[in-house]
Coordinates of C-alpha atoms in Angstrom, one line a residue:
M1 CA 60.3 57.4 51.2
S2 CA 62.7 60.4 50.9
G3 CA 64.9 61.4 53.8
G4 CA 66.3 64.6 55.1
P5 CA 69.7 66.1 54.3
S6 CA 73.0 64.3 55.0
P7 CA 74.1 64.5 58.6
F8 CA 77.7 65.4 57.4
A9 CA 78.7 68.4 55.4
R10 CA 80.3 67.8 52.0
G11 CA 83.6 69.2 53.2
T12 CA 83.6 66.8 56.1
L13 CA 83.0 63.8 53.7
I14 CA 85.8 65.0 51.4
G15 CA 88.2 65.3 54.3
I16 CA 87.3 61.8 55.5
V17 CA 88.0 60.4 52.0
L18 CA 91.3 62.2 51.6
I19 CA 92.5 61.2 55.1
G20 CA 91.7 57.5 54.3
L21 CA 93.5 57.8 50.9
L22 CA 96.6 59.3 52.4
A23 CA 96.6 56.7 55.2
F24 CA 96.4 53.9 52.6
V25 CA 99.2 55.5 50.5
A26 CA 101.4 55.8 53.6
L27 CA 100.7 52.2 54.5
L28 CA 101.9 51.1 51.0
Y29 CA 105.0 53.2 51.3
A30 CA 105.8 51.9 54.8
L31 CA 105.3 48.2 53.8
G32 CA 108.2 48.6 51.3
N33 CA 110.6 50.6 53.4
Q34 CA 111.0 48.5 56.5
G35 CA 114.8 48.3 56.9
G36 CA 115.6 50.3 60.0
P37 CA 117.6 53.6 60.2
L38 CA 120.9 53.7 58.3
N39 CA 122.9 55.6 60.9
N40 CA 122.9 52.8 63.5
G41 CA 126.6 52.5 64.2
G42 CA 127.1 49.6 61.8
G43 CA 129.9 49.1 59.4
H44 CA 128.1 50.0 56.2
A45 CA 127.6 53.0 53.9
G46 CA 125.0 54.5 56.3
G47 CA 127.1 54.3 59.4
R48 CA 128.8 57.5 60.6
G49 CA 130.8 55.8 63.4
L50 CA 134.5 54.9 63.1
N51 CA 133.7 51.7 61.4
G52 CA 131.2 53.1 58.9
Y53 CA 131.6 54.1 55.3
A54 CA 129.4 57.1 55.1
A55 CA 132.4 59.4 54.5
L56 CA 133.5 57.3 51.5
A57 CA 129.9 57.5 50.0
A58 CA 129.7 61.2 50.7
M59 CA 133.1 61.8 49.0
L60 CA 132.1 60.0 45.9
E61 CA 128.8 61.9 45.7
A62 CA 130.6 65.2 46.1
D63 CA 132.8 64.2 43.2
G64 CA 129.8 63.8 41.0
M65 CA 129.6 60.0 41.1
E66 CA 126.3 58.2 41.2
V67 CA 126.1 56.5 44.6
Q68 CA 123.3 54.1 45.5
R69 CA 122.6 52.5 48.9
I70 CA 121.1 49.2 48.0
R71 CA 118.4 47.8 50.4
S72 CA 116.8 45.2 48.1
K73 CA 118.2 42.0 46.7
Q74 CA 116.7 42.8 43.3
A75 CA 118.8 45.9 42.9
L76 CA 122.0 43.8 43.3
A77 CA 121.7 42.7 39.7
Q78 CA 122.2 46.2 38.3
P79 CA 125.4 47.0 36.4
G80 CA 128.1 49.1 38.2
L81 CA 130.6 48.7 41.0
L82 CA 129.0 46.8 44.0
V83 CA 130.7 47.4 47.4
L84 CA 130.0 44.7 49.9
T85 CA 130.6 45.5 53.6
P86 CA 129.2 42.4 55.3
P87 CA 129.6 42.0 59.1
A88 CA 131.9 39.4 60.7
D89 CA 128.9 37.1 61.5
A90 CA 127.5 37.2 57.9
D91 CA 126.6 34.0 56.1
G92 CA 129.5 33.2 53.7
S93 CA 127.3 31.2 51.3
K94 CA 125.1 34.3 50.9
I95 CA 128.1 36.5 50.1
A96 CA 129.4 33.9 47.6
Q97 CA 126.0 33.8 46.0
I98 CA 126.0 37.5 45.5
V99 CA 129.6 37.7 44.2
E100 CA 129.2 34.8 41.8
A101 CA 126.0 36.2 40.4
R102 CA 127.8 39.5 39.6
R103 CA 130.9 38.1 37.9
R104 CA 129.2 38.8 34.5
I105 CA 127.3 41.9 35.6
G106 CA 129.9 44.2 37.0
P107 CA 132.9 44.5 39.3
T108 CA 132.6 43.7 43.0
L109 CA 134.6 45.1 45.9
V110 CA 134.4 43.2 49.2
V111 CA 135.5 45.0 52.4
I112 CA 136.6 42.6 55.2
P113 CA 135.5 43.8 58.6
K114 CA 137.7 43.7 61.8
W115 CA 136.3 46.1 64.4
L116 CA 134.1 45.2 67.3
V117 CA 132.4 48.5 68.3
L118 CA 130.1 49.9 70.9
P119 CA 128.0 53.1 70.9
V120 CA 129.6 56.1 72.4
N121 CA 128.3 56.5 76.0
R122 CA 126.9 59.9 76.8
K123 CA 127.0 61.6 80.2
N124 CA 123.3 62.4 80.3
W125 CA 120.4 62.6 77.9
F126 CA 121.1 66.2 77.0
D127 CA 124.9 65.7 76.3
P128 CA 125.6 67.9 73.2
Q129 CA 128.9 66.1 72.6
R130 CA 127.2 62.8 71.9
R131 CA 126.4 62.4 68.2
K132 CA 123.9 59.8 66.9
G133 CA 125.6 56.8 65.4
W134 CA 129.1 57.4 66.8
T135 CA 131.0 54.4 68.0
R136 CA 134.1 53.4 69.9
T137 CA 136.3 50.3 69.3
A138 CA 136.0 47.4 71.7
G139 CA 138.4 45.0 70.0
T140 CA 138.9 43.2 66.7
D141 CA 137.6 40.0 65.2
A142 CA 138.6 38.5 61.9
P143 CA 135.6 37.0 60.1
E144 CA 135.4 33.3 59.0
W145 CA 132.9 33.3 56.1
K146 CA 132.7 29.6 55.4
G147 CA 131.6 29.1 51.8
F148 CA 133.2 32.3 50.5
A149 CA 136.8 32.7 49.4
D150 CA 137.9 29.7 51.4
N151 CA 141.3 29.9 49.8
V152 CA 141.9 33.3 51.4
T153 CA 143.3 33.6 54.9
V154 CA 142.8 36.8 57.0
S155 CA 144.8 37.7 60.0
I156 CA 145.2 40.6 62.4
G157 CA 148.5 41.8 63.8
R158 CA 150.9 44.7 64.3
A159 CA 152.2 46.4 61.2
A160 CA 155.7 47.6 60.6
E161 CA 156.8 51.3 60.5
K162 CA 153.8 52.5 62.5
G163 CA 151.2 51.0 60.2
R164 CA 152.5 52.5 57.0
W165 CA 150.7 51.3 53.8
Q166 CA 151.8 51.7 50.2
S167 CA 150.3 51.1 46.9
V168 CA 151.9 48.6 44.5
D169 CA 153.8 50.1 41.5
K170 CA 152.7 48.9 38.2
S171 CA 156.1 48.7 36.6
T172 CA 157.9 46.9 39.4
G173 CA 155.1 45.0 41.1
T174 CA 156.3 46.3 44.5
G175 CA 155.7 49.3 46.7
N176 CA 159.1 50.8 46.0
G177 CA 158.4 52.6 42.8
T178 CA 158.4 56.3 42.3
G179 CA 154.7 56.3 41.4
T180 CA 153.4 54.7 44.6
Q181 CA 151.3 56.3 47.3
S182 CA 151.9 55.7 51.0
G183 CA 150.3 56.7 54.3
H184 CA 149.7 55.5 57.8
L185 CA 146.8 53.5 59.2
P186 CA 145.0 54.9 62.3
A187 CA 145.6 51.7 64.4
P188 CA 149.0 50.1 63.6
A189 CA 148.7 47.6 66.4
T190 CA 145.7 45.9 64.8
V191 CA 146.1 45.8 61.1
E192 CA 144.2 43.2 59.1
T193 CA 146.0 41.5 56.1
G194 CA 145.1 38.7 53.7
S195 CA 147.0 36.0 51.9
G196 CA 146.1 33.2 49.5
K197 CA 146.6 31.7 46.1
G198 CA 145.6 33.8 43.1
L199 CA 145.7 37.2 44.8
I200 CA 147.4 40.1 43.1
P201 CA 148.3 42.9 45.7
L202 CA 147.1 46.4 45.2
V203 CA 148.0 47.9 48.6
T204 CA 150.5 46.4 51.1
T205 CA 152.1 47.1 54.4
A206 CA 155.7 48.2 54.6
D207 CA 156.8 44.6 55.0
G208 CA 154.8 43.4 52.0
R209 CA 151.6 42.0 53.6
M210 CA 148.5 42.5 51.4
L211 CA 146.0 45.1 52.6
A212 CA 144.0 45.1 49.3
A213 CA 144.2 42.7 46.3
Y214 CA 142.2 41.4 43.4
A215 CA 141.5 37.8 42.3
E216 CA 143.7 36.7 39.4
D217 CA 140.8 35.1 37.6
A218 CA 139.2 38.5 37.0
G219 CA 139.5 38.4 33.3
V220 CA 140.2 41.3 30.9
Y221 CA 140.2 44.6 32.9
P222 CA 141.5 48.1 32.2
E223 CA 144.8 49.0 33.9
L224 CA 144.6 50.4 37.4
D225 CA 146.3 53.8 37.8
R226 CA 149.9 52.9 38.6
W227 CA 148.8 49.4 39.6
A228 CA 149.0 46.0 38.0
D229 CA 146.9 45.2 35.0
M230 CA 144.0 43.1 36.1
Q231 CA 144.7 40.4 33.4
G232 CA 144.5 36.7 33.8
G233 CA 142.3 33.7 33.9
D234 CA 140.7 31.8 31.1
D235 CA 137.3 33.4 31.1
T236 CA 137.6 36.9 29.7
D237 CA 133.9 37.7 30.3
L238 CA 134.3 37.8 34.1
Y239 CA 134.4 41.1 35.9
P240 CA 137.0 41.7 38.6
L241 CA 136.7 40.8 42.3
V242 CA 138.6 43.1 44.7
Y243 CA 139.3 42.4 48.3
V244 CA 140.1 45.1 50.8
F245 CA 141.4 43.3 53.9
E246 CA 142.1 46.4 55.9
P247 CA 138.8 48.2 56.4
D248 CA 140.6 51.3 57.7
L249 CA 141.6 52.0 54.1
L250 CA 138.0 52.9 53.4
D251 CA 136.1 53.5 56.6
N252 CA 135.4 56.8 58.3
W253 CA 138.4 56.4 60.7
G254 CA 140.8 56.0 57.8
M255 CA 139.2 58.6 55.7
A256 CA 140.2 61.2 58.3
D257 CA 143.7 61.0 56.8
R258 CA 144.1 62.8 53.5
A259 CA 146.5 60.3 52.0
T260 CA 144.2 57.4 52.9
G261 CA 141.2 59.3 51.5
L262 CA 143.0 59.7 48.2
L263 CA 143.9 56.1 48.1
A264 CA 140.3 55.1 48.8
Y265 CA 139.2 57.3 45.9
R266 CA 141.7 55.8 43.5
L267 CA 140.8 52.3 44.6
I268 CA 137.1 52.9 44.0
M269 CA 137.7 54.6 40.6
A270 CA 140.0 51.8 39.4
S271 CA 137.6 49.1 40.5
A272 CA 134.6 50.9 39.0
M273 CA 136.3 51.0 35.6
T274 CA 134.3 54.1 34.5
R275 CA 132.6 57.1 36.0
T276 CA 129.5 56.5 34.0
Q277 CA 128.5 53.4 36.1
P278 CA 127.1 53.9 39.6
V279 CA 128.8 52.8 42.8
M280 CA 126.4 50.7 44.8
F281 CA 126.9 50.1 48.6
D282 CA 125.1 47.0 49.7
L283 CA 123.0 47.2 52.9
T284 CA 121.2 43.9 52.7
L285 CA 124.0 41.9 54.3
N286 CA 124.0 44.3 57.2
G287 CA 120.3 43.6 58.0
L288 CA 119.0 46.8 56.5
G289 CA 117.3 45.2 53.5
A290 CA 113.7 46.2 52.7
N291 CA 111.0 45.0 50.3
R292 CA 110.2 46.8 47.1
N293 CA 108.1 49.9 47.6
L294 CA 104.5 48.8 46.9
L295 CA 103.6 52.4 46.1
T296 CA 106.0 52.6 43.1
L297 CA 105.5 48.9 42.2
A298 CA 101.8 49.6 41.7
F299 CA 102.7 52.0 38.9
E300 CA 105.0 49.6 37.1
P301 CA 103.9 47.0 34.5
P302 CA 102.1 44.7 34.8
F303 CA 100.4 46.2 37.8
L304 CA 99.9 49.6 36.2
A305 CA 96.7 48.4 34.3
A306 CA 95.1 47.2 37.6
T307 CA 96.1 50.4 39.3
L308 CA 94.4 52.5 36.6
C309 CA 91.3 50.4 36.9
L310 CA 91.2 50.9 40.6
L311 CA 91.6 54.6 40.3
L312 CA 88.8 54.8 37.7
A313 CA 86.6 52.8 40.1
L314 CA 87.5 55.1 42.9
V315 CA 86.5 58.2 40.9
A316 CA 83.2 56.5 39.9
V317 CA 82.4 55.7 43.5
V318 CA 83.2 59.2 44.7
W319 CA 81.2 60.8 41.9
R320 CA 78.2 58.5 42.7
A321 CA 78.5 59.3 46.4
F322 CA 78.4 63.1 46.0
L323 CA 76.0 63.3 43.1
P324 CA 73.1 60.9 44.0
F325 CA 70.2 60.3 41.6
G326 CA 67.2 61.7 43.3
P327 CA 66.5 62.0 47.1
R328 CA 67.8 59.5 49.5
L329 CA 65.5 56.7 50.5
I330 CA 64.6 55.8 54.1
R331 CA 63.4 52.4 54.9
A332 CA 59.8 52.2 56.1
R333 CA 59.0 51.2 59.6
E334 CA 58.9 47.5 60.3
I335 CA 55.8 47.9 62.4
A336 CA 53.3 50.6 61.4
A337 CA 51.8 52.8 64.0
G338 CA 48.1 53.0 65.3
K339 CA 45.1 51.3 63.6
T340 CA 47.2 50.3 60.5
A341 CA 49.4 48.2 62.7
L342 CA 46.4 46.6 64.4
V343 CA 44.6 45.7 61.1
G344 CA 47.9 44.5 59.5
T345 CA 48.7 42.3 62.5
S346 CA 45.2 40.8 62.6
A347 CA 45.2 40.1 58.9
A348 CA 48.6 38.4 59.1
L349 CA 47.4 36.3 62.0
V350 CA 44.3 35.2 60.2
R351 CA 46.2 34.4 57.0
R352 CA 48.9 32.4 58.9
A353 CA 46.3 30.4 60.8
G354 CA 44.6 29.4 57.4
R355 CA 41.2 30.7 58.5
L356 CA 40.7 33.4 55.9
H357 CA 37.3 32.0 54.9
L358 CA 35.9 32.6 58.4
I359 CA 35.9 36.4 57.8
A360 CA 33.7 36.2 54.7
A361 CA 30.3 36.1 56.5
P362 CA 31.3 38.9 59.0
Y363 CA 32.4 41.1 56.2
A364 CA 29.1 40.6 54.3
D365 CA 27.1 41.3 57.5
A366 CA 29.2 44.5 58.1
S367 CA 28.5 45.7 54.5
R368 CA 24.8 45.0 54.9
E369 CA 24.6 47.0 58.1
R370 CA 26.4 50.0 56.6
L371 CA 24.0 50.0 53.6
V372 CA 20.9 49.8 55.9
L373 CA 22.2 52.8 57.8
A374 CA 23.2 54.7 54.6
L375 CA 19.9 54.0 52.8
G376 CA 17.7 54.8 55.8
L377 CA 16.1 51.2 55.8
P378 CA 14.5 49.8 58.9
R379 CA 17.0 48.3 61.3
G380 CA 16.7 45.1 63.3
R381 CA 15.1 43.0 60.6
L382 CA 16.2 39.6 59.4
R383 CA 19.1 39.3 57.0
A384 CA 17.0 38.2 54.1
Q385 CA 14.5 41.1 54.6
S386 CA 17.4 43.6 54.7
E387 CA 19.1 42.2 51.6
T388 CA 15.7 42.2 49.7
A389 CA 15.3 45.9 50.6
I390 CA 18.8 46.6 49.3
D391 CA 18.1 44.8 46.1
A392 CA 15.0 46.9 45.7
A393 CA 17.0 50.1 46.2
Q394 CA 19.5 48.8 43.6
A395 CA 16.7 48.3 41.1
R396 CA 15.1 51.7 41.7
R397 CA 18.5 53.4 41.0
G398 CA 19.1 51.4 37.9
I399 CA 22.5 50.0 38.9
P400 CA 23.3 47.1 36.6
G401 CA 25.0 43.9 37.5
P402 CA 24.3 41.1 40.0
R403 CA 22.0 41.8 42.8
Y404 CA 23.4 42.6 46.2
S405 CA 22.0 39.5 47.8
D406 CA 23.6 37.3 45.2
L407 CA 27.0 38.9 45.8
A408 CA 26.7 38.5 49.5
A409 CA 25.8 34.8 49.2
A410 CA 28.7 34.3 46.9
L411 CA 31.1 35.9 49.4
R412 CA 29.8 33.7 52.2
A413 CA 30.2 30.6 50.0
A414 CA 33.8 31.4 48.9
R415 CA 36.6 29.3 50.5
H416 CA 39.8 30.0 48.5
P417 CA 41.7 33.3 49.0
H418 CA 41.3 34.3 45.3
D419 CA 37.5 33.8 45.4
L420 CA 37.2 35.6 48.7
A421 CA 39.1 38.6 47.3
R422 CA 37.1 38.8 44.1
S423 CA 33.7 38.5 45.8
A424 CA 34.7 41.1 48.5
R425 CA 35.8 43.5 45.8
A426 CA 32.6 43.1 43.8
L427 CA 30.5 43.7 47.0
Q428 CA 32.5 46.7 47.9
N429 CA 32.1 48.3 44.4
L430 CA 28.3 47.8 44.6
E431 CA 28.3 49.4 48.0
K432 CA 30.0 52.4 46.7
E433 CA 27.5 52.8 43.9
L434 CA 24.5 52.5 46.3
V435 CA 25.8 55.2 48.7
R436 CA 26.5 57.8 46.1

């Protein structure tokens, strides 16, 4: 049974399909990008507060360096300089795992945190002076990362000469050479320094305490500009590991000073070894990691083949939906209306009761009475007399085949449904021939 036109316009259907497709794509994108906002006041490359490193990343990008902000653990295995800025409460074993895995991939620079910060309070909700992500210091705390660099000790104290720092001269191994750089830290009362076996200083305070150093087991490494050669150790395949004990050498607060900014640039360039490799700032240790983007993952082998099959199936479904073959079908009514419903219900009841043979005699009698009326025969006679008169009319008209009386007797004697249907059909065909 064919139906009427679709209740929705074609444009409406296309709009529904497109909205559903866009929602699905957005869901795939969101599932792989759950890591929180970058500018949250944390001490990482996305933080724009005093303790963040957004200024350092921006400076490197402005200089043409490739800067990546890593939010997935898989990306940590890429070549290039990896800058780790873990918080003070980070798991030392996780840091050690990342560093050890990279010793044969690329150099690693670890920045040791010290600041405890709070967001800048605003006077009211509409305070224009309050910037998103800004922070204020609330004290210091030296980290204790058990399981990572346990031979290195970190301490916080007042620095000499108003927090002056100086780079180590390559030729003399001290900060007194003519090629050294120097500057002042923004908070001389709380300077973080490091000490330990196997550390070669790169930047020190005026009294010789280490603000930045590299591990002596770093292996063969190109010379640092005006700094010590990173030579040493037995394994020449290892990439260097650099420690920056004083975060103000690299963070936004320290980068406000031009001399400190230049030092940060030199330190990054020397650690990166070459400008062709990217500088990667890790965000996973700061709780900003995210899963791989499912949307891009779907178009990478080996999932690309399955994605193409799904797209082809989608095209086929859409084509089949908008270009149907023939008119749409509407299901027939479960219960027919009027006399048809009455006859069908009665027949189903008789058949279900198993009394189909009981309708044979009434059907034969009804057929006889119709023929008596149609042929103009006398009414009210006995059954045998009426059927004899019908047989005579059949003979006068020359209708071949069994006589009417024989077919009626066979119908009354039938018991099986097949015999009943065959006898009733033969009786009905003869009735049609007689009433022509």
